[in-house]
Short mmCIF file of C-alpha atoms and ligand atoms in Angstrom, two decimals:
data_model
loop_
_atom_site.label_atom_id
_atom_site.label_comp_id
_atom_site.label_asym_id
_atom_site.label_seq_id
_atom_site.Cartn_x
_atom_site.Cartn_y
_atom_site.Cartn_z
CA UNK A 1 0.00 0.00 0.00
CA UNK A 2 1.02 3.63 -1.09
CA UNK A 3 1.94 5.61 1.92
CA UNK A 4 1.14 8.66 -0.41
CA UNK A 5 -1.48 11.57 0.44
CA UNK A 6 -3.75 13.25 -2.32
CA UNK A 7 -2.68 16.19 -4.14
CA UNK A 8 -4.78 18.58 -2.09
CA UNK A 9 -3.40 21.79 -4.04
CA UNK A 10 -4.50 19.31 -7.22
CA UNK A 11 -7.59 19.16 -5.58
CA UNK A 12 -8.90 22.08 -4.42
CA UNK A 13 -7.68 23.85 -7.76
CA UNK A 14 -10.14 21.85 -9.80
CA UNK A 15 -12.85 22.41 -7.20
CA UNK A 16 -12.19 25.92 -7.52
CA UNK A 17 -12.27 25.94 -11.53
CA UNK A 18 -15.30 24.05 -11.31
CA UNK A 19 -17.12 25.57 -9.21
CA UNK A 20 -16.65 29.19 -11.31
CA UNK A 21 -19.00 27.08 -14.03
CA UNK A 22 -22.45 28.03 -14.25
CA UNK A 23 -22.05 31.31 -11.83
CA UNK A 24 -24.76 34.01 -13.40
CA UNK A 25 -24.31 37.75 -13.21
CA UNK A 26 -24.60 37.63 -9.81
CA UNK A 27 -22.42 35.33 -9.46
CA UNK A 28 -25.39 32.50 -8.51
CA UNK A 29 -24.22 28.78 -9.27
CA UNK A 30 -26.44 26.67 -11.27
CA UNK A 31 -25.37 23.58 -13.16
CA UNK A 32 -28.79 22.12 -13.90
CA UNK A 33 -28.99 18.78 -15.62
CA UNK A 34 -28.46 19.01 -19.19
CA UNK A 35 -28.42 22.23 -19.27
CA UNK A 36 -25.41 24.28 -21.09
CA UNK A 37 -23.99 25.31 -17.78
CA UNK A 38 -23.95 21.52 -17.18
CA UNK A 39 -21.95 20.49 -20.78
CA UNK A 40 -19.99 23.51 -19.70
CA UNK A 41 -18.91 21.21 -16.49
CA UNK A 42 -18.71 18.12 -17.98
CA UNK A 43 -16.87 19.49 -20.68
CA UNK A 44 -13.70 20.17 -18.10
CA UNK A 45 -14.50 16.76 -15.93
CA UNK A 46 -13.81 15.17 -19.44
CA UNK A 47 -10.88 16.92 -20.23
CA UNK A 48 -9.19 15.93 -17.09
CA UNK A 49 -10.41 12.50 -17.48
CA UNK A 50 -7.91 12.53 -20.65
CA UNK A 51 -5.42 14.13 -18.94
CA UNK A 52 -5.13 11.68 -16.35
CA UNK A 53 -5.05 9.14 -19.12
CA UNK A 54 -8.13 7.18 -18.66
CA UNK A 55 -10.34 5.86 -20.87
CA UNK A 56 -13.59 8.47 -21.39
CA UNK A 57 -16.86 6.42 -21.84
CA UNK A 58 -20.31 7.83 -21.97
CA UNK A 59 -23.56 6.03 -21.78
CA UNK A 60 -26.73 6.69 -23.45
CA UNK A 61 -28.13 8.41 -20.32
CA UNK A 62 -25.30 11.06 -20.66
CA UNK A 63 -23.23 9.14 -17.06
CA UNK A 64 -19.84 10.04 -17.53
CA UNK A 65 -16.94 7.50 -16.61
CA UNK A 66 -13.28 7.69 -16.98
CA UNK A 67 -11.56 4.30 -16.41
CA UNK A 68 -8.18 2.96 -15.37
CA UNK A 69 -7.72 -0.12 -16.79
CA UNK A 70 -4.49 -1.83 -15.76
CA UNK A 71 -2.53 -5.39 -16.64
CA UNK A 72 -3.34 -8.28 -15.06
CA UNK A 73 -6.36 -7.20 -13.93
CA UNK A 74 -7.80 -10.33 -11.84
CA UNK A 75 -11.36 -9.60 -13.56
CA UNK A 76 -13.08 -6.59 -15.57
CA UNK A 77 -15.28 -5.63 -13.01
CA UNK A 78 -13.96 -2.03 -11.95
CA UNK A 79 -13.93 -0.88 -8.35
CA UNK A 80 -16.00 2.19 -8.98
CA UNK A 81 -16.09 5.49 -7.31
CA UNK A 82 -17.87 8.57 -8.02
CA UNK A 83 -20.56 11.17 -7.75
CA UNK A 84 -22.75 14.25 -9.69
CA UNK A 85 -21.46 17.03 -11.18
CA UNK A 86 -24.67 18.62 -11.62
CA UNK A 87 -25.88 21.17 -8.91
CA UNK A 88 -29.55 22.37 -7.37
CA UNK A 89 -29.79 26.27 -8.47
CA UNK A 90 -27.87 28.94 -6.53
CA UNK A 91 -25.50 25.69 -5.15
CA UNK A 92 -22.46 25.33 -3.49
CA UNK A 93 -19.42 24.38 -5.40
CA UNK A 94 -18.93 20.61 -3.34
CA UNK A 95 -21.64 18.87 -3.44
CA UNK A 96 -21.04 15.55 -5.90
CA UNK A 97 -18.17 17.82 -7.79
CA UNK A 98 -16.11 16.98 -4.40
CA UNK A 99 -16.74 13.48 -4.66
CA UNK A 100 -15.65 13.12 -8.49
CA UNK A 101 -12.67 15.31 -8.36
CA UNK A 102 -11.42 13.42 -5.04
CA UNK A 103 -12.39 10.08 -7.24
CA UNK A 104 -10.17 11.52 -10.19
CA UNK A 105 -7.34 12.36 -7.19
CA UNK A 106 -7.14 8.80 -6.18
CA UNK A 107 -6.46 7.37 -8.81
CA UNK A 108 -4.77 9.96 -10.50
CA UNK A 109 -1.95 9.59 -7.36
CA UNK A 110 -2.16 6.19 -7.67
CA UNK A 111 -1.24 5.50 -11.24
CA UNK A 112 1.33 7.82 -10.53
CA UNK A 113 3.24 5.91 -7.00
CA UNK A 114 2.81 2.90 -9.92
CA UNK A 115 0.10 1.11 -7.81
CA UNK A 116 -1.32 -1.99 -9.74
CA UNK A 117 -4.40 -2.45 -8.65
CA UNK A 118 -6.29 -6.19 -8.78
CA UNK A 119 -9.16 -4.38 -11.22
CA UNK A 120 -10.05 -1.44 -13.30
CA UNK A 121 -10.65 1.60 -11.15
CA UNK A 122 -13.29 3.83 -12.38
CA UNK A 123 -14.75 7.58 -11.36
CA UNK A 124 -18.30 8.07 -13.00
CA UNK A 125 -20.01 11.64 -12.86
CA UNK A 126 -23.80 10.52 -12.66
CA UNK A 127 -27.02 12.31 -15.06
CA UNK A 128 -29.28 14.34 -12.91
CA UNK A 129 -28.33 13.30 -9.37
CA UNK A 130 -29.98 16.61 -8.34
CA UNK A 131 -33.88 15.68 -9.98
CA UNK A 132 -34.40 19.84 -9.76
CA UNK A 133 -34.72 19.72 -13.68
CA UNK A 134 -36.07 16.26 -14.18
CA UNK A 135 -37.41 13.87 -11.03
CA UNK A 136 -36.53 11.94 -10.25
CA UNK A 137 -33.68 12.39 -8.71
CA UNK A 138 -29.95 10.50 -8.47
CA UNK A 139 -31.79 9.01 -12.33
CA UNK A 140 -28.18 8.40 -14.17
CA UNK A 141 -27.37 6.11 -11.34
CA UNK A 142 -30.74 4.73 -11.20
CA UNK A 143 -31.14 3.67 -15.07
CA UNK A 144 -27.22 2.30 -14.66
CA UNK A 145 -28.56 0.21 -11.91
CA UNK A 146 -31.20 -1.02 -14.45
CA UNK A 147 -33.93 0.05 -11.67
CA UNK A 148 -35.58 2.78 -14.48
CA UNK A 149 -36.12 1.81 -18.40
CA UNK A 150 -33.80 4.13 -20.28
CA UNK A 151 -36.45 4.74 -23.08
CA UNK A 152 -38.78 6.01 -20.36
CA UNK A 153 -36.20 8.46 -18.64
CA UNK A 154 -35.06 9.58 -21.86
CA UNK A 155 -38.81 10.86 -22.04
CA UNK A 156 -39.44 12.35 -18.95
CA UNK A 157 -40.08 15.84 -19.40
CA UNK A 158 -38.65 18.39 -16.89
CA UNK A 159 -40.40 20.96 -15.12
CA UNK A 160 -39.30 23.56 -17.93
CA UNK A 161 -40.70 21.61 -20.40
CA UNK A 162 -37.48 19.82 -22.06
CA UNK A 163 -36.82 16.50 -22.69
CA UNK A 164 -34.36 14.93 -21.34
CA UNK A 165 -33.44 12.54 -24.15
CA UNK A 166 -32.67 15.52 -26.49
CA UNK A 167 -31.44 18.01 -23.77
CA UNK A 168 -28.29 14.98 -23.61
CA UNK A 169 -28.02 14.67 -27.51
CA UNK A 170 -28.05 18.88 -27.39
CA UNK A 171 -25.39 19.08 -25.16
CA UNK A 172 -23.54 16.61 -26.91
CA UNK A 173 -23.94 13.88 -24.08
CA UNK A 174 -26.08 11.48 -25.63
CA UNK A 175 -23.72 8.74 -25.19
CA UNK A 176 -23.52 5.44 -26.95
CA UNK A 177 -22.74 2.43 -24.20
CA UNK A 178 -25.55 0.92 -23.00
CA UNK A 179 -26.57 1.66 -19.14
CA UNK A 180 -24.72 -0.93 -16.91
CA UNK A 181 -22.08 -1.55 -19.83
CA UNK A 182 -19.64 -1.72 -16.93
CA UNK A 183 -20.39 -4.63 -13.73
CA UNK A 184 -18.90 -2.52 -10.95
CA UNK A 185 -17.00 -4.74 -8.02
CA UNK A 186 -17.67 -2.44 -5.35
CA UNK A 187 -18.74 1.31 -5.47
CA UNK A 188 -17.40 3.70 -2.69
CA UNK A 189 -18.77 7.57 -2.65
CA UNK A 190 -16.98 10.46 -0.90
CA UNK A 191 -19.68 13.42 -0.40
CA UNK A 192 -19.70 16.36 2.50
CA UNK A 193 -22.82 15.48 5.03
CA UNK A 194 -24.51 18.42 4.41
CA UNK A 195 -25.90 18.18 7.09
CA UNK A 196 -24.72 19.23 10.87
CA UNK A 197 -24.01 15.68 12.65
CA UNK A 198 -19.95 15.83 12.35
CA UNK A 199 -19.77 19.89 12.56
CA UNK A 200 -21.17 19.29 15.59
CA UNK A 201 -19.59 16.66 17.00
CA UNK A 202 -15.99 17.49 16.14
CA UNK A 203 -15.41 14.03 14.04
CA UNK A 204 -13.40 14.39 11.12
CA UNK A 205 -15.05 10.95 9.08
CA UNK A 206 -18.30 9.94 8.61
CA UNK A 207 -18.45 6.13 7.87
CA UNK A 208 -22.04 5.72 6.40
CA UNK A 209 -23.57 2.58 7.17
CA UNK A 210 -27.25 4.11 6.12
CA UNK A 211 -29.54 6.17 3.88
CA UNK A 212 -32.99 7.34 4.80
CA UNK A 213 -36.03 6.33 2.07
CA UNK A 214 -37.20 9.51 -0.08
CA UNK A 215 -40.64 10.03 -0.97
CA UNK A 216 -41.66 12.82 -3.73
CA UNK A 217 -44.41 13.63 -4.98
CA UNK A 218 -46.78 16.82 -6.51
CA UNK A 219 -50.25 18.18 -4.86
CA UNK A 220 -52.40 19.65 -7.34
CA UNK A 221 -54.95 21.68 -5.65
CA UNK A 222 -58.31 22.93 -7.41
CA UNK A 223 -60.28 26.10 -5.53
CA UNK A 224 -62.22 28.31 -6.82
CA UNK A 225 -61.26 32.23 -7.64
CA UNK A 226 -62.59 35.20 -6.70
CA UNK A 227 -62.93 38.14 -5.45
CA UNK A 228 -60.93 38.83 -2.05
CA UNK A 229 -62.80 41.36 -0.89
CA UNK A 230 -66.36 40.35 -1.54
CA UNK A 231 -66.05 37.06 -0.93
CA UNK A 232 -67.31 35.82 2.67
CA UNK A 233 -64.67 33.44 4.48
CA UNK A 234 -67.36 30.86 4.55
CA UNK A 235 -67.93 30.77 0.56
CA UNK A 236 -64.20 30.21 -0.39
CA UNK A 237 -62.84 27.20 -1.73
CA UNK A 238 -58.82 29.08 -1.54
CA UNK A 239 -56.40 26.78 -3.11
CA UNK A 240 -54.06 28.99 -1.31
CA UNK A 241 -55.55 28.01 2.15
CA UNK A 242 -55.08 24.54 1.46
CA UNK A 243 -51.06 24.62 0.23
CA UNK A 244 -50.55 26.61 3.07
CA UNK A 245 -52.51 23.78 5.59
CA UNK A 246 -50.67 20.95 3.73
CA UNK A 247 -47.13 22.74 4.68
CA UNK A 248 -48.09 22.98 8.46
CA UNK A 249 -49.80 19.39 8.75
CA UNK A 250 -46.30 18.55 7.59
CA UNK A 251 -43.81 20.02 9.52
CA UNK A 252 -46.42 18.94 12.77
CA UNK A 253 -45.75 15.26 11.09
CA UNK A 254 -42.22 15.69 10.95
CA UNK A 255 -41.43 16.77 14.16
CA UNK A 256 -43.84 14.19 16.40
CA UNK A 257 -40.92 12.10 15.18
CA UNK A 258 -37.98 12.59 17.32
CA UNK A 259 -35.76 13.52 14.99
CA UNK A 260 -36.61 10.32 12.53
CA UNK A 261 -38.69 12.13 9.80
CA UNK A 262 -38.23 15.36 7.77
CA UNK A 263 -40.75 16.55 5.39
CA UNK A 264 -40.26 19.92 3.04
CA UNK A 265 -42.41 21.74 0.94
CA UNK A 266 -40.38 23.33 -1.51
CA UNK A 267 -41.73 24.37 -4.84
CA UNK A 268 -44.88 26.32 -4.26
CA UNK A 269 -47.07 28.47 -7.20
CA UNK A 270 -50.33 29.87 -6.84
CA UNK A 271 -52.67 30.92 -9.40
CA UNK A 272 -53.50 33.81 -10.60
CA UNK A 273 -50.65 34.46 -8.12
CA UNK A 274 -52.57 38.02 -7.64
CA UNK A 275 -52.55 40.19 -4.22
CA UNK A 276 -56.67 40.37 -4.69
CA UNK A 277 -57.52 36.95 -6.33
CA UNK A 278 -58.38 34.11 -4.12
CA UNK A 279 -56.38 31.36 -5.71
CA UNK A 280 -58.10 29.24 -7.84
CA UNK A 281 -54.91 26.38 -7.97
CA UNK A 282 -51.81 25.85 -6.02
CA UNK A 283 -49.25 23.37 -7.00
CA UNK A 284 -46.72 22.24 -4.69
CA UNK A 285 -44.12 19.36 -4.05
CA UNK A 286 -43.64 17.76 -1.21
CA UNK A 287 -40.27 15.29 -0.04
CA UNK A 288 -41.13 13.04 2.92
CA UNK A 289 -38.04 11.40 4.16
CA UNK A 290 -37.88 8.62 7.11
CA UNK A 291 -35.09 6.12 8.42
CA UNK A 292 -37.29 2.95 8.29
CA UNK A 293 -39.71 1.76 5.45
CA UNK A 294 -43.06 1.16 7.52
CA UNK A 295 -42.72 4.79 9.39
CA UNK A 296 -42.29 6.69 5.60
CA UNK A 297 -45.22 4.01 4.28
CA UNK A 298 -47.47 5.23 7.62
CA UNK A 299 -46.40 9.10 6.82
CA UNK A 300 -47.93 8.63 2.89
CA UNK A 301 -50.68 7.43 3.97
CA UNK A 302 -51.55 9.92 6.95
CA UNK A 303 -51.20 12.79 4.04
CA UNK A 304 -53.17 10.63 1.74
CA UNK A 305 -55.87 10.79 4.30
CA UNK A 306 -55.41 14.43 5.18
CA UNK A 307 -55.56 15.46 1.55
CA UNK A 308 -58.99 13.80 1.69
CA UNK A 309 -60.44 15.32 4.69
CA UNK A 310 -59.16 18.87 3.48
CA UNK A 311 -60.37 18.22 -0.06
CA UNK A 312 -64.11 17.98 1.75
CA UNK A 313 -63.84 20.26 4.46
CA UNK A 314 -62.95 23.48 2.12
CA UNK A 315 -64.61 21.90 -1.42
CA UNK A 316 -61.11 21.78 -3.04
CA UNK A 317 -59.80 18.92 -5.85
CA UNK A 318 -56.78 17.36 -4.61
CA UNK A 319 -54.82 15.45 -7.11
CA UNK A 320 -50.88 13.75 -6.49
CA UNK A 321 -48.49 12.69 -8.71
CA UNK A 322 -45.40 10.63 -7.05
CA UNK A 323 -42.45 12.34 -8.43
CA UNK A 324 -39.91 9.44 -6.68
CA UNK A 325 -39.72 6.95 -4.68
CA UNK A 326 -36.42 5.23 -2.93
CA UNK A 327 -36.68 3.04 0.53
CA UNK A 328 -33.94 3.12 2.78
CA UNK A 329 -30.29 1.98 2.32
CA UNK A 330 -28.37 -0.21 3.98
CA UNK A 331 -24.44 -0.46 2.96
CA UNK A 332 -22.11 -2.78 2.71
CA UNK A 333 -20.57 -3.95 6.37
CA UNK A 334 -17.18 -4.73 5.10
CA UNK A 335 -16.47 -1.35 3.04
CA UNK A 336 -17.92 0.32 6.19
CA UNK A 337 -15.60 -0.73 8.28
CA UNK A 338 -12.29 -0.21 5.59
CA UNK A 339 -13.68 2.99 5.88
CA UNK A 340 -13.36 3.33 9.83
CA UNK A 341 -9.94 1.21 9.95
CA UNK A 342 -8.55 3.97 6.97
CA UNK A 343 -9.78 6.72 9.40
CA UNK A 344 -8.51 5.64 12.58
CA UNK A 345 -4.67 4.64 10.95
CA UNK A 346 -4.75 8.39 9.58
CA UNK A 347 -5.30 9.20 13.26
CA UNK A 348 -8.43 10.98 12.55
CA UNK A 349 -11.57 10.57 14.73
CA UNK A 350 -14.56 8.73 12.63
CA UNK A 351 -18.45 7.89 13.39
CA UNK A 352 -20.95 5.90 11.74
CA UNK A 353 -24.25 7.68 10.58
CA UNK A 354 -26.89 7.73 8.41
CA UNK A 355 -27.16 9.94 5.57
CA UNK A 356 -30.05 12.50 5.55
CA UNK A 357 -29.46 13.15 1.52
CA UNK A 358 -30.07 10.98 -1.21
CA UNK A 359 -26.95 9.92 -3.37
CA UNK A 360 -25.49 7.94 -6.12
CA UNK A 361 -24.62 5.50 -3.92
CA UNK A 362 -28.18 3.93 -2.89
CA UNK A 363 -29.10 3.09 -6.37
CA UNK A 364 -25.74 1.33 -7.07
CA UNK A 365 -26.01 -0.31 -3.81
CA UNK A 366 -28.68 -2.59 -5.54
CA UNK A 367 -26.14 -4.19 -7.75
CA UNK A 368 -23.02 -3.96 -5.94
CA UNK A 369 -21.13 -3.37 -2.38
CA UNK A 370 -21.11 0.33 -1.65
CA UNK A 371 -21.02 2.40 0.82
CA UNK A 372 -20.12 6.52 1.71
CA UNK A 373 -17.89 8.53 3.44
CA UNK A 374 -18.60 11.85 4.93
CA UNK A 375 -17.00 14.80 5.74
CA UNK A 376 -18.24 17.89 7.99
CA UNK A 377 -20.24 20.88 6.15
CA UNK A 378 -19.64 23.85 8.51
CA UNK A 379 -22.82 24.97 10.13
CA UNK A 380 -24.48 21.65 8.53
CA UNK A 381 -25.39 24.12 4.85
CA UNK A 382 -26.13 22.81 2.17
CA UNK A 383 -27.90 23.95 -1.39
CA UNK A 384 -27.14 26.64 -0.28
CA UNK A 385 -24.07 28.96 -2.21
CA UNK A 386 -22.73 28.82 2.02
CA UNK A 387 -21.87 25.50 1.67
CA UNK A 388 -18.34 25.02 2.63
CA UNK A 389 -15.99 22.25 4.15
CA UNK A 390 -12.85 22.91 5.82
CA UNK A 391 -10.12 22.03 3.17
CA UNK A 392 -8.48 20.13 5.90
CA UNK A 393 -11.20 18.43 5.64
CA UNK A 394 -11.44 17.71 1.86
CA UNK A 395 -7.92 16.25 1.80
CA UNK A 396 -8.64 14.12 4.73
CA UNK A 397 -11.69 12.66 3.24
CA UNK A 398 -9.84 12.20 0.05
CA UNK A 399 -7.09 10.77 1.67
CA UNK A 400 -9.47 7.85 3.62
CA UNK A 401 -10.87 7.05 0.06
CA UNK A 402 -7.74 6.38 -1.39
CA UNK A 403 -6.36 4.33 1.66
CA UNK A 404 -9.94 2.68 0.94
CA UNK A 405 -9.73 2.22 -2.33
CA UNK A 406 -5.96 0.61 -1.89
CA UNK A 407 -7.31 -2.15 0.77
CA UNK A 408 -9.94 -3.16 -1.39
CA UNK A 409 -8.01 -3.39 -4.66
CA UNK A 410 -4.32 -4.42 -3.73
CA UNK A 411 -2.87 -7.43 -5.02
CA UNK A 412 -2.35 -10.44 -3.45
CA UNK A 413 -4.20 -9.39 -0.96
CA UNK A 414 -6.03 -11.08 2.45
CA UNK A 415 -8.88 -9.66 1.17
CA UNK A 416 -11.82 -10.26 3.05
CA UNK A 417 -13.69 -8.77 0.36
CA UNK A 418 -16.66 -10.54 -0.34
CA UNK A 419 -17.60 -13.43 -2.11
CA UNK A 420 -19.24 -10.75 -4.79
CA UNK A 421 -15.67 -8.76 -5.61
CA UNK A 422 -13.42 -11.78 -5.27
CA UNK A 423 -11.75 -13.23 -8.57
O1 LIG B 1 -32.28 15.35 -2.64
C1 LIG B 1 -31.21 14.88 -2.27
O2 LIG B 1 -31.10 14.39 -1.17
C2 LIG B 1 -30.01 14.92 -3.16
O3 LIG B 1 -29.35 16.15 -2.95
N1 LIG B 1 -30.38 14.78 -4.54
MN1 LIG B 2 -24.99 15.31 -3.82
MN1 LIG B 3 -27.54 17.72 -3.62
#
């Protein structure tokens, strides 16, 4: 094993250059999926892939992967690491670009201390990991993992009316391999938390043994207009009213849970969206997230029900559309615990947790090992341009994956890799 560190000046350069893609005039960050801000970015991800001498291969749902492919590889099925390069609007520059550029690090240092690993290493920059465009979200990932037909997600049309399927072929990202044209051994994600558990705590390493389930969907809600002044309080069927009841019944939900549930509306329009109009439709989204299956399954259907009841009590239609739909994640014990040994022989202090976000890494956990390691977001921000990560920090989390990513793909090895990722 390489007793090498990262480049961290490599690093945090390319986060840097990155991260000044997609800024507007005021100086806003936005890499949507697809969009031109988001060729712009995979545009430079692509040139460094060549630079670092891998081999650049896109699929047809625009996922980007450069791969190392070394002699005497014991199989072709590549250890795979990786993340999103697309962002949520007005972003900060780390989250998923932190988790590819560290990926392109690794094995960037590696091929250059002449490591030979036992398989292809790859780093893949997933389609759409964000779902603010196009839901759902963390989609490239989820087609790869053959859990979405790629003729159906090249159709899905986002919520400013593109396609997806020709947004890619626009951009020039339409790729040619075929979803899952690579078998990965083992997948291993580097993110920030964003989120506050290791800010607070004072640990350096998250070792993610969990992911919470995700449930999206979009209320549709039918009133009536008129008049605001004329209109008596008890002849009003205010589609208004009822967003703004759904939000609060909500965040009660949420936090009768100790912690275990968070629900969010985010997206919100009313129509005619006028100061003396009462509204005659309100559309909002709403993302339910819980640690355990039955409590998010219990949390659907107590909105279900409350949809009803409000639909009656203030004549209202009430229609939902589920956006997405993932159930909780559980990774893989052995990769979870490379991940605390790598910590702990860096001398750095490391917890387990579960992750409050979705990622890459719980669709591809449903055809390989995988599992995630975290690093502290100061003051827990995320999607949010204040998102930021000590750069200590970066190059320690950088540094774990690539002690990581040796143990599990050193030669002649005492593996106890799994059955799954063994020649
Ligand atoms: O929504 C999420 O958790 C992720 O950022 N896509
Ligand atoms: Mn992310
Ligand atoms: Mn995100």
């Amino acid at each position: 094993m390489t007793d090498k560190s990262i480049d961290g000046a490599r690093l945090i350069a390319r986060l840097g250059e990155l991260g000044g893609i997609g800024r507007d005039g005021r100086g806003q960050l936005s890499r949507l999926a697809a969009t031109d801000t988001d060729k712009l970015g995979r545009d430079l991800f692509v040139s460094w892939l060549h630079q670092a001498g891998l081999e650049v291969a896109i699929d047809r749902i625009g996922n980007i992967f450069g791969i190392w492919k070394p002699v005497g590889s014991i199989d072709d099925r590549p250890l795979l690491l990786g993340s999103h390069i697309d962002t949520v609007i007005n972003a900060g520059q780390l989250d998923g670009c932190y988790g590819v550029l560290a990926a392109l690090e690794v094995i960037e240092i590696l091929k250059e201390d002449g490591f030979q690993p036992n398989r292809p290493i790859a780093v893949a920059a997933f389609t759409n990991e964000e779902g603010v465009r196009f839901a759902p979200d963390m989609l490239g990932s989820l087609v790869f993992a053959g859990g979405f037909r790629l003729d159906n997600a090249l159709l899905i049309v986002g919520a400013d009316g593109s396609v997806l399927g020709e947004e890619l072929a626009r951009i020039g990202y339409a790729g040619s391999e075929v979803p899952g044209f690579i078998e990965p051994a083992a997948y291993v994600e580097l993110h920030i938390e964003q989120g506050p558990v290791l800010d607070r705590s004072g640990v350096s390493i998250g070792a993610v043994e969990n992911l919470q389930g995700i449930s999206w969907q979009r209320i549709e809600i039918e009133g009536v207009a008129n008049h605001a002044g004329t209109t008596p309080m008890d002849m009003r069927s205010d589609a208004g009213y009822g967003a703004a009841r759904i939000t609060t019944y909500l965040r009660d939900l949420a936090r009768n849970c100790e912690g275990s549930t968070v629900a969010t509306v985010g997206c919100l329009e009313l129509v005619p969206n006028a100061i003396n109009v009462i509204p005659s439709r309100a559309s909002l989204t709403v993302d339910l997230r819980s640690t355990t299956e039955d409590r998010l399954l219990r949390h659907e259907a107590a909105l279900g029900a409350f949809l009803e009841t409000l639909a009656e009590d203030e004549q209202l239609q009430i229609s939902v559309e589920r956006l997405a739909r993932t159930t909780p994640v559980k990774f893989d014990e052995v990769i979870v615990k490379k991940i605390e040994n790598a910590a702990e022989k860096r001398g750095l202090s490391v917890r387990r947790m579960t992750s409050g976000a979705g990622h890459d890494a719980q669709m591809i956990a449903s055809i390989a090992p995988a599992a995630m390691i975290f690093v502290p977001s100061i003051g827990g921000i995320s999607h949010n341009p204040a998102e930021q990560t000590a750069e200590v920090d970066l190059i320690r989390g950088a540094n774990v994956l690539l002690d990581v990513v040796q143990s599990i793909s050193q030669r002649h090895s005492t593996n106890e890799y799994p059955a799954s990722c063994s020649p």
